[in-house]
Every structure is written in C-alpha cells, then in structure tokens.
Coordinates of C-alpha atoms and ligand atoms in Angstrom, one line a residue:
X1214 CA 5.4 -15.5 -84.0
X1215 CA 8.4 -17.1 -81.8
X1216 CA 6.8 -14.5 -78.6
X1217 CA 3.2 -16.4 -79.2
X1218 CA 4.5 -19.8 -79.7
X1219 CA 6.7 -19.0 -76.4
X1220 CA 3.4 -17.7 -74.3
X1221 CA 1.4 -20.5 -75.6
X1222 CA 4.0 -23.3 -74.5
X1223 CA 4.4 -21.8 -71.7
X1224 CA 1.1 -21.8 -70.3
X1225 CA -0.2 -25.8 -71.7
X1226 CA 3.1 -26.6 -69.6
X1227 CA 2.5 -24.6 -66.0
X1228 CA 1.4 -26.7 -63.6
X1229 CA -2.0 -25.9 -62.3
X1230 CA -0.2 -25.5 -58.6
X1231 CA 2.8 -23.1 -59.8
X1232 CA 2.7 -19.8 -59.1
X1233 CA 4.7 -17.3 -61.2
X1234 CA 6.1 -14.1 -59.4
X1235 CA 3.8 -10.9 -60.8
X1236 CA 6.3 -8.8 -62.4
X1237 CA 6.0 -5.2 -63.0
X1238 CA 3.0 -3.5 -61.4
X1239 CA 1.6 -6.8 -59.9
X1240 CA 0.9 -8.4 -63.5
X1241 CA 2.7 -11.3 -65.0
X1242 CA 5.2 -11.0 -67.2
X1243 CA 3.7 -10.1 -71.0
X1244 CA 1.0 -8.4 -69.7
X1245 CA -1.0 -5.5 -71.5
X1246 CA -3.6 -2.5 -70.6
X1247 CA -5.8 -2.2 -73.2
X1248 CA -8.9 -1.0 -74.4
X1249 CA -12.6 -2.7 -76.1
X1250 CA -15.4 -1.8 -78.7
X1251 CA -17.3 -3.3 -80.8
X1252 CA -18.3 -3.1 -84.2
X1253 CA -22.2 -2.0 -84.3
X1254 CA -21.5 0.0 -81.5
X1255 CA -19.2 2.5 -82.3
X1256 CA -18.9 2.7 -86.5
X1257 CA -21.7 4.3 -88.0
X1258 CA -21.3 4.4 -91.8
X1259 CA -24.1 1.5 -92.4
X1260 CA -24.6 2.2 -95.6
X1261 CA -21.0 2.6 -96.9
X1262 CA -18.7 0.5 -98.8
X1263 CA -21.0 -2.3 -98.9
X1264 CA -21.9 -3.1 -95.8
X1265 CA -24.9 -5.5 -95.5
X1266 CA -27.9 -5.0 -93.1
X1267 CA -27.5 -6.5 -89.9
X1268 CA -29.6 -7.8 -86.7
X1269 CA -29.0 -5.2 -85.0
X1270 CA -30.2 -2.5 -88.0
X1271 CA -32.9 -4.6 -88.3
X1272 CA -33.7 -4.8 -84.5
X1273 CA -32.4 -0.9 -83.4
X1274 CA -35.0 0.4 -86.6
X1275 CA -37.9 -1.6 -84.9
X1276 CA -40.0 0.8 -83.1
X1277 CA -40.1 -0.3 -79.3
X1278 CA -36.8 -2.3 -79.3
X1279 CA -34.1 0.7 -78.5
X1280 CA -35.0 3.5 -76.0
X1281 CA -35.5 6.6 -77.9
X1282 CA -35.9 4.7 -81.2
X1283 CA -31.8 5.4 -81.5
X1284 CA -29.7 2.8 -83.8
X1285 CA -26.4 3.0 -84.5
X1286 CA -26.7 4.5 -87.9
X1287 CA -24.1 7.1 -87.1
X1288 CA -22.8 6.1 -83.8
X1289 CA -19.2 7.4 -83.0
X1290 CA -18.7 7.7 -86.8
X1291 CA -15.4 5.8 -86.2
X1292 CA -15.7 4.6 -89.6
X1293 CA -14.5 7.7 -90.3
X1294 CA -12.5 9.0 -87.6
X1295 CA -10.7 5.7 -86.9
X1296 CA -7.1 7.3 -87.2
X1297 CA -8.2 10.2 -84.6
X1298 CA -9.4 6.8 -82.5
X1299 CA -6.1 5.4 -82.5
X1300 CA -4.2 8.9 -81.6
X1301 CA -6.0 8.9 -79.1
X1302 CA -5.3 5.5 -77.8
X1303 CA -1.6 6.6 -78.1
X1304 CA -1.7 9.5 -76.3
X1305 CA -3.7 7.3 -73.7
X1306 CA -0.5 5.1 -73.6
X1307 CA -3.3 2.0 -74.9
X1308 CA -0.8 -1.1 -75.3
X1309 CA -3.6 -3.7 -77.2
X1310 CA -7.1 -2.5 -78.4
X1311 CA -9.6 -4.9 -78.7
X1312 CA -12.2 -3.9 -81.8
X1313 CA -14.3 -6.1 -83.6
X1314 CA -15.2 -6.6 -86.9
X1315 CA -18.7 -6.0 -88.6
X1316 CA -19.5 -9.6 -90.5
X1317 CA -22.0 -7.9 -92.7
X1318 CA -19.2 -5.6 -94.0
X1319 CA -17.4 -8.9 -94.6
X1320 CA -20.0 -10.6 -96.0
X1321 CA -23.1 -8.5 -96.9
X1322 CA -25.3 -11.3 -96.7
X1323 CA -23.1 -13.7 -94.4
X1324 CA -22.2 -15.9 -97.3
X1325 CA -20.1 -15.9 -100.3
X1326 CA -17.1 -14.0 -101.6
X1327 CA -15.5 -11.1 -99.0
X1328 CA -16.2 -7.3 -100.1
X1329 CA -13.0 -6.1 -100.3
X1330 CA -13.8 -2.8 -99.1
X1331 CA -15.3 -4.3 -95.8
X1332 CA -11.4 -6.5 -95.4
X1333 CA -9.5 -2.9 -96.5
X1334 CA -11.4 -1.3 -93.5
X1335 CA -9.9 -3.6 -91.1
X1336 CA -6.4 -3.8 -92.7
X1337 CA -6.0 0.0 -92.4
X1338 CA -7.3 0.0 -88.7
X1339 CA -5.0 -2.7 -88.3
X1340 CA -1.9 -1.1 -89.8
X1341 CA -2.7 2.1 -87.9
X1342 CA -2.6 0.3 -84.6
X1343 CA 0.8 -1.7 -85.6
X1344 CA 2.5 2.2 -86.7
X1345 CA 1.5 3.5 -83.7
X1346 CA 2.8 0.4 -81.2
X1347 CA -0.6 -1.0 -79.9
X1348 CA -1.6 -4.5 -80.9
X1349 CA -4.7 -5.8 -82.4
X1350 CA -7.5 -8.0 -80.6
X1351 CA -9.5 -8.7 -83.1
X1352 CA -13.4 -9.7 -82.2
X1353 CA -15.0 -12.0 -85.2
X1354 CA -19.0 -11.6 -83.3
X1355 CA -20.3 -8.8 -81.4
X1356 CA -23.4 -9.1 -82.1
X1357 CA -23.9 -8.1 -85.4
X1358 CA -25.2 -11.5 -87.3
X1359 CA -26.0 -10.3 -91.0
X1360 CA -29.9 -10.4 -91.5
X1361 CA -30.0 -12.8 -94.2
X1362 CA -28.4 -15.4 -92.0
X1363 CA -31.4 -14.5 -89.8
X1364 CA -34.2 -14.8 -92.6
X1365 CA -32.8 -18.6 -92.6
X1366 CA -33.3 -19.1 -88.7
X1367 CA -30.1 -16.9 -87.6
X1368 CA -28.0 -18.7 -84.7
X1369 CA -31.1 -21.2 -84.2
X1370 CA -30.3 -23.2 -86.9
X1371 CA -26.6 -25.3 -87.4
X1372 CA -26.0 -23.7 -90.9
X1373 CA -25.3 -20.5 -89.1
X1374 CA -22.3 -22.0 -87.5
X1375 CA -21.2 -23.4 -90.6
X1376 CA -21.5 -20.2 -91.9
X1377 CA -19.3 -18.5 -89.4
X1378 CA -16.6 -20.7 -89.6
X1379 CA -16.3 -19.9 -93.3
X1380 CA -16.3 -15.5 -92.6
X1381 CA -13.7 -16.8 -90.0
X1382 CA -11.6 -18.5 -92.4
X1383 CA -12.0 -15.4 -94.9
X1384 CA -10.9 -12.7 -92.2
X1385 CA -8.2 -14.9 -91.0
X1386 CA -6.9 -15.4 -94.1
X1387 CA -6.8 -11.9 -94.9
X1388 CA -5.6 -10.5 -91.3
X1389 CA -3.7 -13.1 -90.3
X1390 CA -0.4 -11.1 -91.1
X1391 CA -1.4 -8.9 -89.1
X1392 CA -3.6 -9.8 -86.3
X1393 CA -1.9 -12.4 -83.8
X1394 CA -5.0 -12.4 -81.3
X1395 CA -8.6 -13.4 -82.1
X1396 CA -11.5 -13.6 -80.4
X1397 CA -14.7 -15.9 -82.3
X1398 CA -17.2 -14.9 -80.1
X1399 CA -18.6 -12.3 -77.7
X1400 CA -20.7 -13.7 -74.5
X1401 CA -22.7 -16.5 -76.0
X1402 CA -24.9 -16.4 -73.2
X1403 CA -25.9 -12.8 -74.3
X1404 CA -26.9 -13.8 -77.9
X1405 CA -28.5 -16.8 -76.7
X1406 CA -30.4 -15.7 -73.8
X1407 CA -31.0 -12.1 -73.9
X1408 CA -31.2 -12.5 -77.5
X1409 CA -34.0 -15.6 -78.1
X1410 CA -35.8 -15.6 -74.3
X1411 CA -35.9 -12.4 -73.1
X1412 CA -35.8 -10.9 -76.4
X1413 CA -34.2 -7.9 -75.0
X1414 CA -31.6 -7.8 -77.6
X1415 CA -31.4 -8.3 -81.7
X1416 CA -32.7 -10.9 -82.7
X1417 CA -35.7 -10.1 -80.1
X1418 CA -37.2 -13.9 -79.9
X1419 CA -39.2 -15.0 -77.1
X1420 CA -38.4 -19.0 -77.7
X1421 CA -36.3 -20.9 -75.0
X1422 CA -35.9 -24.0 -77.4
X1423 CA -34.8 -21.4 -79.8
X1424 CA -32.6 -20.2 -77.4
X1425 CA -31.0 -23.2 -76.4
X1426 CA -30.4 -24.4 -79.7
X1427 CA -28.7 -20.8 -80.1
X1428 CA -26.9 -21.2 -77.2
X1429 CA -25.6 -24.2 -79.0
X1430 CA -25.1 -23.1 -82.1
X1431 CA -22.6 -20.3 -81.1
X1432 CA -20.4 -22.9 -78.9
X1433 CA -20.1 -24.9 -82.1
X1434 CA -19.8 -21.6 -83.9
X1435 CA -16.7 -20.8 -81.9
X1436 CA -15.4 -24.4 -82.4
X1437 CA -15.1 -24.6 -86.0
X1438 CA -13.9 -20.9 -86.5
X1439 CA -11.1 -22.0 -84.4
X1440 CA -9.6 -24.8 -86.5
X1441 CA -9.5 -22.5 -89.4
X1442 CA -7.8 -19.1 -88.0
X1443 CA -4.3 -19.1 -88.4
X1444 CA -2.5 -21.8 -86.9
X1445 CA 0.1 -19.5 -85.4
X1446 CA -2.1 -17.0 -83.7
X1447 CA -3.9 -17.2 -80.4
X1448 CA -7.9 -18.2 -80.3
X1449 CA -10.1 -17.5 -77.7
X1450 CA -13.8 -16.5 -76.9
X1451 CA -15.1 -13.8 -74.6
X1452 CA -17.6 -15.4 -71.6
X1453 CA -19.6 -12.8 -69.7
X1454 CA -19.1 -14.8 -65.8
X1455 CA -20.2 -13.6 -62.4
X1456 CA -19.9 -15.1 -59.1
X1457 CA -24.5 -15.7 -58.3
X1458 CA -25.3 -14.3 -54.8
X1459 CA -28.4 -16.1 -53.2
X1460 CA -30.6 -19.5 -52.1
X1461 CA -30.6 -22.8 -53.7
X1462 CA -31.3 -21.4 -56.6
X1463 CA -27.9 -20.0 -57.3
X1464 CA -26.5 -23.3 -58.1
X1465 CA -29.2 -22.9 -61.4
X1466 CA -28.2 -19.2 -62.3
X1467 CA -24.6 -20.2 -62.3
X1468 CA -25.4 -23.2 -64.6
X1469 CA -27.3 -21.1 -67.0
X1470 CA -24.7 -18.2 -67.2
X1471 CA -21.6 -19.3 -66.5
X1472 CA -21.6 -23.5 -66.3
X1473 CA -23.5 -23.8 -69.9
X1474 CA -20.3 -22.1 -71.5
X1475 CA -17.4 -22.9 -69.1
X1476 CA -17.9 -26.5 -69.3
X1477 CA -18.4 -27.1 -73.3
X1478 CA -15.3 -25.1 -74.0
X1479 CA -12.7 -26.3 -71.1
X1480 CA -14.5 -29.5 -70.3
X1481 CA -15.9 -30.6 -73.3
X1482 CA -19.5 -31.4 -71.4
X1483 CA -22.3 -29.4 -70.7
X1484 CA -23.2 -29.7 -67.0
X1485 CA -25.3 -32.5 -66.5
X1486 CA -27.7 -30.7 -63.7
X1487 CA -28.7 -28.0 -66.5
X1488 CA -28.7 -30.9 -69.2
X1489 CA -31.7 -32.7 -67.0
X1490 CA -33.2 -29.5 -65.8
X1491 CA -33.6 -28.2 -70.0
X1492 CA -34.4 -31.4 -71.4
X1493 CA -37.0 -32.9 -68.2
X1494 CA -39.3 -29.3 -69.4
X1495 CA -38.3 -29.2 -73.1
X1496 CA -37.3 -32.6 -74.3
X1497 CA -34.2 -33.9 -76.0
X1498 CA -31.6 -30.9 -77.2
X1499 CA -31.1 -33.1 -80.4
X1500 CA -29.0 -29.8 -81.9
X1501 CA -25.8 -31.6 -79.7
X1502 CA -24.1 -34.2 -82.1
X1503 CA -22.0 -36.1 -81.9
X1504 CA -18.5 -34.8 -81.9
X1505 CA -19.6 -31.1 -81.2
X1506 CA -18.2 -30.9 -77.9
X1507 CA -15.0 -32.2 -79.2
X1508 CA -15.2 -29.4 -81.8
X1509 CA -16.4 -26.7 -79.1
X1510 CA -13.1 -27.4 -76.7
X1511 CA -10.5 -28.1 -78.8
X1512 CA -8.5 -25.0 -79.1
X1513 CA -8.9 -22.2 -76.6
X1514 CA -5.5 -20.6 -76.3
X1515 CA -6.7 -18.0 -73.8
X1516 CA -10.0 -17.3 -72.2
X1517 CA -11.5 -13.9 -72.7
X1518 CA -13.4 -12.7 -69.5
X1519 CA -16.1 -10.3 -69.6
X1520 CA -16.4 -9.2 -66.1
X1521 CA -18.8 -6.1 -64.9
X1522 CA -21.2 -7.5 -61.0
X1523 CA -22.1 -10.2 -59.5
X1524 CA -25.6 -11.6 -59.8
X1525 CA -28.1 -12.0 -57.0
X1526 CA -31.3 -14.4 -57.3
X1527 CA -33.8 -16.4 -55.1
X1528 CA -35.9 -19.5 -55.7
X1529 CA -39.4 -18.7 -57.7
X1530 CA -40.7 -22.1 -58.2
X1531 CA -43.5 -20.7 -60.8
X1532 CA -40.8 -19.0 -63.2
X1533 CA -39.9 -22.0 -65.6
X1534 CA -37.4 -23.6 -66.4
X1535 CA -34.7 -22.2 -63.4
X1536 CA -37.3 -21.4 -61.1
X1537 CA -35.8 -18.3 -59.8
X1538 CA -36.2 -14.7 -60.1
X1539 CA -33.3 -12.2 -60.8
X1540 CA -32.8 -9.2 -57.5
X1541 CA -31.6 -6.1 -57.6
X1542 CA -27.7 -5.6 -56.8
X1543 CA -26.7 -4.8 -53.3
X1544 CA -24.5 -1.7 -51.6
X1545 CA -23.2 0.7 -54.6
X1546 CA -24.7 -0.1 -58.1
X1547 CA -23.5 1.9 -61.5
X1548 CA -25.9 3.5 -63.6
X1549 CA -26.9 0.3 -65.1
X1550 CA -28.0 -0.9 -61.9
X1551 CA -25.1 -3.4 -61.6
X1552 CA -23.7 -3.9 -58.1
X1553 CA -19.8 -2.8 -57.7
X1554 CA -18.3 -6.0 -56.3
X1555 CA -14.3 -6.0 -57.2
X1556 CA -13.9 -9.0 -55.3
X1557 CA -16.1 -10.7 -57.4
X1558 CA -13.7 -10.6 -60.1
X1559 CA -11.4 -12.3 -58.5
X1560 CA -13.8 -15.4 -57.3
X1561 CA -14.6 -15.5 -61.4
X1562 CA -11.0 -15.6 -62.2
X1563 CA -9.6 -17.9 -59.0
X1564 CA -12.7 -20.4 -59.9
X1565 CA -11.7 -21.0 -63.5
X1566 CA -8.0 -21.4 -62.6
X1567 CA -9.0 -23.8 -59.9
X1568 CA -12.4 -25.8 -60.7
X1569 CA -12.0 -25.9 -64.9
X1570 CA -7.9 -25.4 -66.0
X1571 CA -4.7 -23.1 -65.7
X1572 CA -4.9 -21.2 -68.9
X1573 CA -4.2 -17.4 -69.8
X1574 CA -6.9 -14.9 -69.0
X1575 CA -7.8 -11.7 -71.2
X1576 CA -10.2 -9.3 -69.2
X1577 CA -11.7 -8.5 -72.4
X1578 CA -14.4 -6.4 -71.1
X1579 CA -14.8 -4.5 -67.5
X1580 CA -16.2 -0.7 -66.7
X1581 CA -19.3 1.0 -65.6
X1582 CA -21.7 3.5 -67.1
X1583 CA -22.7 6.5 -64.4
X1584 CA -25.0 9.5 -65.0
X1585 CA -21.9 11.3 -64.4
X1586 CA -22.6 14.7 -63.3
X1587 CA -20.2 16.4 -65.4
X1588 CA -19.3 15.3 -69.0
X1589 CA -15.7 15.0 -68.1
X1590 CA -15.4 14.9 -64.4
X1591 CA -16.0 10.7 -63.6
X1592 CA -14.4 10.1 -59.9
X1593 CA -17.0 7.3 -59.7
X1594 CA -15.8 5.4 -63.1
X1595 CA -12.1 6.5 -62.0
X1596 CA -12.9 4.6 -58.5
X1597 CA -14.5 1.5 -60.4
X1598 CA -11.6 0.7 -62.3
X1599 CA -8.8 1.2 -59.8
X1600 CA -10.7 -1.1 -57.8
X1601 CA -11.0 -3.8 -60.4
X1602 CA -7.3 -3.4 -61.1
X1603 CA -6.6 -4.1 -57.5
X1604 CA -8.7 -7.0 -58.0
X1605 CA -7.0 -7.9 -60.3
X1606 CA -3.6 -7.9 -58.9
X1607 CA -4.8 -9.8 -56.2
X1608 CA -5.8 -12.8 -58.9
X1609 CA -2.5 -12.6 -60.1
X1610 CA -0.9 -12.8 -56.8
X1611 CA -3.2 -16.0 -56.4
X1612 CA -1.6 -17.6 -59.3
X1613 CA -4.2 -16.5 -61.8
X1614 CA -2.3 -15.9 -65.7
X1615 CA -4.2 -13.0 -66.2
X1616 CA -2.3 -11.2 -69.4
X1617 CA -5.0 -8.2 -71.0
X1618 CA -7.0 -5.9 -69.1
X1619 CA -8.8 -4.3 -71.7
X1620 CA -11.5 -1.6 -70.5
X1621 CA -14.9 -1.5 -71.7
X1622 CA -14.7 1.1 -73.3
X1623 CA -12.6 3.4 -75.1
X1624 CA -15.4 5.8 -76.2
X1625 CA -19.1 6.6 -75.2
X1626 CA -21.0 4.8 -77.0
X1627 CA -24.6 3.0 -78.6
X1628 CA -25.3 0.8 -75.8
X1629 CA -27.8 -1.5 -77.7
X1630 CA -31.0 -1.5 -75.9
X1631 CA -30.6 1.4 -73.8
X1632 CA -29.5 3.6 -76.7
X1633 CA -27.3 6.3 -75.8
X1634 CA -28.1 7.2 -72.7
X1635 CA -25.5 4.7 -70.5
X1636 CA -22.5 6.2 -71.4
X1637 CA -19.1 3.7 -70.5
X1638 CA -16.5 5.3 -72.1
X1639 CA -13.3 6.7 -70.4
X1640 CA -13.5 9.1 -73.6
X1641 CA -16.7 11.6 -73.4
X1642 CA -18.3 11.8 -77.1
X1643 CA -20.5 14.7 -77.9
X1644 CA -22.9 12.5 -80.3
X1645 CA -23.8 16.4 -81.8
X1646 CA -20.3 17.6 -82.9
X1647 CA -18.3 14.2 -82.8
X1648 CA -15.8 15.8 -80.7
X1649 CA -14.0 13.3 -78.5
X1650 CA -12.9 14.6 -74.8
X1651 CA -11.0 12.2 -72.5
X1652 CA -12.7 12.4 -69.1
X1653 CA -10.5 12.2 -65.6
X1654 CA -10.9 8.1 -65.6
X1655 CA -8.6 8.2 -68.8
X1656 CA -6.3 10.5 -67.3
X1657 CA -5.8 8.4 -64.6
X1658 CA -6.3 5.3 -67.1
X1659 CA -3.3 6.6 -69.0
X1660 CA -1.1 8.1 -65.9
X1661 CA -1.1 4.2 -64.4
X1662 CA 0.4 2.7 -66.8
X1663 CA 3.0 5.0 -67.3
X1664 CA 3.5 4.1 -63.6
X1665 CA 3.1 0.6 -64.1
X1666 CA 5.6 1.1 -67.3
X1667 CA 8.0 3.1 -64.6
X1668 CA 7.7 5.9 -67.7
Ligands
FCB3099 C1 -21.3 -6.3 -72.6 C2 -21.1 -6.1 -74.1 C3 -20.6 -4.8 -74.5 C4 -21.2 -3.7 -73.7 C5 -21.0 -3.9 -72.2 C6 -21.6 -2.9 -71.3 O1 -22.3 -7.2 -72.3 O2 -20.3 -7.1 -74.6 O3 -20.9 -4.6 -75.9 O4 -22.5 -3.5 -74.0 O5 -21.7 -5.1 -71.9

C-alpha cells in the first residue's frame, strides 16, 4: 500500500499550477492502459449461484424496453469464461481491467448477509488478474440495482443509499486484500436521468422529481460507500462529462450533465443556477439534508471520467424544465450517432483540473460502436482511439494527472437498450458460438503499448 499512499500524497500536495514532465509515451509517471465492462453486460449466468433479479432483468424482459426483446440472460457468458477473458487481456498486454461487480449476486435482494458464492466469483476473477499482472478496478454500480430495492422506491428513496453503503462495506471488506482501486458509482447522471425522465433505461420511470431525488440519492450513495471502503485504497466515481456545443442554452445542458455531479463531489454544492431552475418548476428538493454534501465530497481520491462526444443543443423554451432540445452530432458520428470530437476530451479533462481541482484522472470509459463492415477488420474504431490517446497526451502535456485509460470495452457486448446490435468491443464475440476474435483495433490496442512499454 506504500505505492497508493505515495500516489495519493502526491497528488493532495501538487500545486494546481505545477506541471509534471509526461514520462514514457506522453503519460505521467504510474500510468496504465486498461480495459472496462460491466457486470449485466457481459456475465450471463442470471440464474446461477444465487444471484438475485435485477433492474435490469426486470427491465431487459419487459416487452418494448430492449430492441429485439434481447437481455442479458446469457450475454458474453463470462461468468463462465472469465479465465479465457483474462488470457486474453494478457495476450493484449492489458495493465488494469476495470470490471464491476453484480450487487444482486452480493446481495440477492440488496439487503442482508453476502452470498458467498456471489463474493467467491469476484475473489477468483480477482486472483486471476493479480497471477496474470493486471490490476483490478473494481466498479460497485453499473447499473444493476437489485429489484427488491426497487419494489421499495429503488434510487428515489434515501434508504437505497443506505443500502449501498452497507453492500459497499460487505465487498470492501471481503476484497479489500485484493482490490486497491474502487469505483462506487457509474455516471449518476445516466441512472438518474435516462433512468427516471426519459425512461430509456432500467428502472424506465417517466418522473423528473423522481429523477432528481435519484439524482440525489446516488451522490449520497457514493458518499457514504466511500467512508467505509478500505481506508488504504483509492475511491472514486465514474462521471459521464462532455464539453455542450450550442446557444444559451448550453449553459443549462452543462448544468444538468456535468455541473449537477461535478460540483456536489469536488465542491460540495450543487450549482445554484440549476438549484433555482429545478426547484422555481418543481418546488423545494427537500431529499438534500443537511450534511449530505459534506458526505458526497469528502473522499474522492481520483475522478473516473467517462468520456465518448460532445453534446450539441439549442433553446426550446416549450420543453420544461431546461428548455432546450438535444441536436444531432456534427462532422463524423459512430454508429451510435455520437459525434467524434477528440478535442473534446481534452476541454472535459483541462476544465476539471482548472475550474473544480488538481486531482488524478481515470478515463474509465472511452470507445465507439461502428457497423463495422467486417467482424474483425475495425480501421474506424482503430482511428477513434488513437485519436483519443493523442488527446489525451495532449491533457497530459497541459498539466492534467491523467493515470488509467481504460477502453470501453474489452468485448462486444449487451448494450442495454439497443441490445446487441452496437457492438464496442476491441474483441469481436460471436454471441452464437461464444468464440472470442480480437479485431485489428486490439491489435493495434496491444502493439502501442508495447511501444509505449519500449517492449
Ligand atoms: C456508457 C456505459 C457503458 C456503455 C457505454 C457505451 O454510458 O457506462 O456501460 O454502455 O456507455
């Protein structure tokens, strides 16, 4: 622990103005390639050892909700095929893999004891990455809220938070060992928003007071699981931030998606333009107590950015409460539809060093889906990242701590809403056969950093 307690030191004491010489390949010193999944969307097995139903079971099995009525029942089966996962991160030269872990295989019904076979999952993943020299970034929420919590109001109600804080303690008490970095939760704005307004995601409610007690809720969430993970580990949360292209009304769209997070978690306020605007069309937001926003920013050891486009809106003064209307991404877009804007990136990463604090950065998420017109053959996804690793470089070389790149993702995989259909992964899977085939963007993936490495 004497390398964390060094990196952490070192970072509270940098001066916001310092600017440390990028080491090898243009990243600080410390720094790791890596790669991300998460839980629900890569596992399968629902039904095994335990596991409880989640909101994302529930959700994926509602007719209407997933394109193709697909869930993730099966998935990537890497419940299974786990150890083949992890070869194949080796042979990828993968230094950290960030994974999360399934609360409902933790806690079935997100309370009470832990189901030891949900904990001896996660140790043996664990172990396997440790034996084959890549570390652990372990997620505690993507996503995958167990159902029971939801029959009692899910993230719109405090006791959910409470809740978390408890599976939090329970995993870090049984990880801690082994798992040094943790991440509580994954783009609050995502389970808030697209979860309770636009209902486009598990839990599917249509409620913006919902929402914005959610929105709440998950903050705090964060908060309290952070005073109970180990003490000698490094706690963060993953925010999903872009730069917002447009009219007045981009001052809004940055307050709902990136302000409302940013500003709880390394300011200890919300922003008081988005405070009047919520509370002048819904009333009071009486779920803030007192003492929450202490809770919310008191220990963030790193900040986890999610970064994939930037956002472009214009005014629509009928559309309340922001009044705008979101516009279709500019110039080359992925298959998702989301504009390619490197630069972007490092406006996210230059802004949070600059406006909110100096503290070490994880890219814990960045990659595009394509309709690639060969399984294997990618040059588009093999573009899109070299470019965002430029990007990146170029944060560094603007003082910016930036110490995990981890790509999203490792393998094809369920894609929530839009099923299987927007495939991200650097690895092809044949959902069929199961058979895993690294495409040319994890060729290339794996070929710079051994360049980087000077291997
Ligand atoms: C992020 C999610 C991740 C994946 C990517 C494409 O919002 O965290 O699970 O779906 O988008």
């Amino acid at each position: 622990m004497t390398e964390l307690a060094a990196q952490a030191g070192r970072s509270s004491a940098a001066a916001p103005e310092a600017v440390p010489a990028p080491a090898a390949g243009g990243f600080p010193e410390g720094f790791r390639f890596g790669v991300a999944t998460a839980a629900y969307q890569i596992e399968g097995a629902v039904h095994e050892d335990g596991r409880g139903e989640s909101i994302w079971d529930r959700f994926s099995h509602t007719p209407g909700n997933v394109e193709r009525g697909e869930t993730g029942d099966v998935a990537c089966d890497h419940y299974h095929r786990w150890a083949e996962d992890l070869d194949l991160m080796a042979s990828l030269n993968v230094e950290s893999y960030r994974f999360s872990i399934a609360w409902p295989r933790i806690q079935p019904t997100g309370s009470g004891p832990a189901n030891q076979k949900g904990i001896d999952f996660y140790r043996r993943l664990v172990e396997g990455m440790l034996e084959r020299g890549i570390e652990p970034i372990a997620t505690l929420y993507h996503w995958d809220l167990p159902q029971a919590l939801q029959d009692r109001g899910g993230w719109g109600v405090r006791e959910t938070a409470e809740r978390f804080a408890e599976y939090a303690a329970i995993v870090g008490d049984a990880l801690g060992d082994v798992v040094d970095r943790w991440i509580t939760m994954n783009e609050p704005w995502v389970v808030a928003f697209l979860g309770h307004v636009e209902g486009r995601k598990a839990p599917g409610v249509r409620h913006w007071p919902t929402a914005l007690r959610a929105s709440h809720h998950v903050l705090l969430a964060h908060g309290l699981a952070a005073q109970v993970l180990p003490a000698d580990g490094l706690v963060g949360l993953a925010l999903n931030l872009s730069p917002i292209r447009g009219d007045d009304a981009a001052v809004r769209q940055d307050g709902y998606l990136n302000r409302w997070f940013l500003d709880p978690v390394l300011r200890g306020a919300y922003p008081e333009d988005m405070l009047g605007l919520y509370e002048g069309v819904f009333g009071p937001l009486d779920a803030i107590r007192d003492g929450d926003l202490e809770t919310i920013s008191r220990r963030v050891d790193f900040l986890g950015v999610n970064y994939y486009n930037p956002m472009r809106v214009r005014t629509n003064a009928g559309d309340l409460p922001l009044q705008l209307e979101l516009l279709p991404g500019e110039g080359q877009v992925t298959g998702m539809g989301w504009e390619v804007d490197p630069e972007g990136l490092v406006e996210v990463l230059v802004r949070i060093r600059s406006e909110y604090r100096d503290l070490p950065i994880y890219i814990t998420e960045n990659g595009a889906a394509y309709p690639d017109a060969d399984p294997v053959d990618d040059p588009e996804r093999t573009a899109y990242l070299a470019a965002h690793l430029d990007a990146l470089r170029r944060a560094v070389a603007e003082g910016v701590d930036v110490q995990r790149y981890c790509v999203w993702s490792l393998l094809d995989n369920f894609e929530w809403e839009h099923g299987y259909d927007q495939r991200f992964g650097i690895v092809h899977v044949d959902f069929e056969t199961q058979v895993r085939t690294p495409k040319r963007s994890a060729l290339w993936y794996r070929d710079e950093i051994a360049r980087v490495r000077g291997k």
